[in-house]
Tab-separated table of C-alpha atoms in Angstrom:
chain	number	residue	atom	x	y	z
A	755	UNK	CA	0.000	0.000	0.000
A	756	UNK	CA	1.451	3.303	-1.169
A	757	UNK	CA	-0.264	6.643	-0.845
A	758	UNK	CA	0.861	9.569	-2.969
A	759	UNK	CA	0.220	13.269	-2.445
A	760	UNK	CA	1.166	15.755	-5.144
A	761	UNK	CA	1.819	19.453	-4.801
A	762	UNK	CA	3.409	22.343	-6.648
A	763	UNK	CA	1.038	22.919	-9.532
A	764	UNK	CA	-0.137	26.340	-10.536
A	765	UNK	CA	-0.291	28.991	-13.218
A	766	UNK	CA	2.929	30.036	-14.922
A	767	UNK	CA	3.908	32.089	-17.935
A	768	UNK	CA	5.307	30.387	-21.016
A	769	UNK	CA	9.044	30.008	-20.634
A	770	UNK	CA	8.799	29.819	-16.876
A	771	UNK	CA	9.629	27.036	-14.466
A	772	UNK	CA	7.778	24.997	-11.915
A	773	UNK	CA	8.640	22.079	-9.668
A	774	UNK	CA	6.163	19.397	-8.686
A	775	UNK	CA	6.552	17.215	-5.626
A	776	UNK	CA	5.043	13.851	-4.811
A	777	UNK	CA	5.239	12.661	-1.223
A	778	UNK	CA	4.829	8.923	-0.747
A	779	UNK	CA	3.996	6.791	2.232
A	780	UNK	CA	5.515	3.405	2.928
A	781	UNK	CA	8.824	2.057	4.137
A	782	UNK	CA	9.672	0.331	0.843
A	783	UNK	CA	9.595	3.439	-1.304
A	784	UNK	CA	12.961	2.655	-2.876
A	785	UNK	CA	11.561	-0.594	-4.314
A	786	UNK	CA	9.049	1.260	-6.476
A	787	UNK	CA	9.586	2.739	-9.854
A	788	UNK	CA	7.967	6.144	-10.019
A	789	UNK	CA	6.507	8.131	-12.854
A	790	UNK	CA	4.862	11.378	-13.747
A	791	UNK	CA	1.932	11.288	-16.142
A	792	UNK	CA	-0.172	14.117	-17.475
A	793	UNK	CA	-3.630	14.398	-18.950
A	794	UNK	CA	-5.182	17.303	-20.793
A	795	UNK	CA	-8.948	17.548	-21.394
A	796	UNK	CA	-10.065	15.142	-24.099
A	797	UNK	CA	-6.684	13.445	-24.299
A	798	UNK	CA	-5.165	10.242	-22.997
A	799	UNK	CA	-3.077	10.090	-19.874
A	800	UNK	CA	0.490	9.975	-21.169
A	801	UNK	CA	3.796	9.335	-19.479
A	802	UNK	CA	6.030	12.335	-18.917
A	803	UNK	CA	8.989	10.775	-17.115
A	804	UNK	CA	9.910	7.710	-15.094
A	805	UNK	CA	12.630	6.938	-12.585
A	806	UNK	CA	13.849	3.655	-11.151
A	807	UNK	CA	13.843	2.845	-7.454
A	808	UNK	CA	17.487	3.740	-7.017
A	809	UNK	CA	17.211	6.797	-9.227
A	810	UNK	CA	19.786	5.365	-11.596
A	811	UNK	CA	17.556	5.023	-14.641
A	812	UNK	CA	15.276	7.671	-16.082
A	813	UNK	CA	13.057	8.008	-19.114
A	814	UNK	CA	11.531	11.097	-20.676
A	815	UNK	CA	8.869	11.560	-23.263
A	816	UNK	CA	10.230	13.204	-26.385
A	817	UNK	CA	7.965	16.188	-25.838
A	818	UNK	CA	9.675	17.107	-22.561
A	819	UNK	CA	13.202	15.813	-23.067
A	820	UNK	CA	15.754	18.493	-22.280
A	821	UNK	CA	13.213	20.621	-20.423
A	822	UNK	CA	11.995	18.419	-17.566
A	823	UNK	CA	13.996	16.528	-14.963
A	824	UNK	CA	12.668	13.767	-12.737
A	825	UNK	CA	14.459	13.032	-9.489
A	826	UNK	CA	13.824	11.312	-6.189
A	827	UNK	CA	14.984	11.571	-2.620
A	828	UNK	CA	14.386	8.176	-1.067
A	829	UNK	CA	15.301	9.430	2.396
A	830	UNK	CA	12.332	11.797	2.135
A	831	UNK	CA	10.043	9.425	0.215
A	832	UNK	CA	9.606	12.136	-2.383
A	833	UNK	CA	9.727	12.347	-6.174
A	834	UNK	CA	10.148	15.635	-8.006
A	835	UNK	CA	9.525	16.918	-11.485
A	836	UNK	CA	11.488	20.031	-12.356
A	837	UNK	CA	9.844	21.693	-15.343
A	838	UNK	CA	11.709	24.378	-17.253
A	839	UNK	CA	10.950	26.298	-20.435
A	840	UNK	CA	7.274	25.566	-20.022
A	841	UNK	CA	5.008	25.758	-23.041
A	842	UNK	CA	1.223	26.148	-23.292
A	843	UNK	CA	1.077	22.563	-24.579
A	844	UNK	CA	2.359	21.431	-21.182
A	845	UNK	CA	-0.944	22.485	-19.635
A	846	UNK	CA	-2.510	19.424	-18.026
A	847	UNK	CA	-3.261	17.693	-14.784
A	848	UNK	CA	-0.061	16.032	-13.635
A	849	UNK	CA	-0.160	12.772	-11.699
A	850	UNK	CA	2.549	10.877	-9.927
A	851	UNK	CA	2.343	7.108	-9.939
A	852	UNK	CA	4.129	4.172	-8.355
A	853	UNK	CA	4.765	0.688	-9.686
A	854	UNK	CA	6.483	-2.080	-7.801
A	855	UNK	CA	9.671	-3.157	-9.511
A	856	UNK	CA	10.323	-2.431	-13.164
A	857	UNK	CA	9.708	0.858	-14.860
A	858	UNK	CA	6.861	1.242	-17.291
A	859	UNK	CA	5.560	3.932	-19.584
A	860	UNK	CA	2.002	2.620	-19.531
A	861	UNK	CA	-0.547	4.020	-17.133
A	862	UNK	CA	-2.406	0.742	-16.697
A	863	UNK	CA	0.728	-0.887	-15.319
A	864	UNK	CA	0.964	1.462	-12.336
A	865	UNK	CA	-0.507	0.434	-9.030
A	866	UNK	CA	-0.811	3.682	-7.089
A	867	UNK	CA	-1.733	7.199	-8.092
A	868	UNK	CA	-1.783	10.638	-6.605
A	869	UNK	CA	-4.778	12.932	-6.842
A	870	UNK	CA	-3.268	15.097	-9.551
A	871	UNK	CA	-2.160	18.711	-9.598
A	872	UNK	CA	-3.097	21.256	-12.249
A	873	UNK	CA	-0.378	22.940	-14.268
A	874	UNK	CA	-1.491	25.790	-16.498
A	875	UNK	CA	0.934	27.580	-18.797
A	876	UNK	CA	-0.231	30.868	-20.258
A	877	UNK	CA	0.840	32.029	-23.703
């Protein structure tokens, strides 16, 4: 059982930066691969970035590569998404998710989800 609480969303100007945080419960946090997904109205929930339990392996969607950075602090049971050079197309609800073991880019393979946090980027 893992519970996830997201924070850090808000309204930012295009070109600005924002950092999202996801605080997780559980003593085995380091055994879970973590991911950030996002979903805009009328669109599918798509992976943004993933990170392995140790933090040694990361994956980024092509649309955010070079602009976003996923990281984790296992001592704090927290995953972060640093978002730079934000674009209006980044506007979405962002969700953190946890999956025991291997990383995955598919939403239906994740076991636990946060409530989501809205990110709005103005043009």
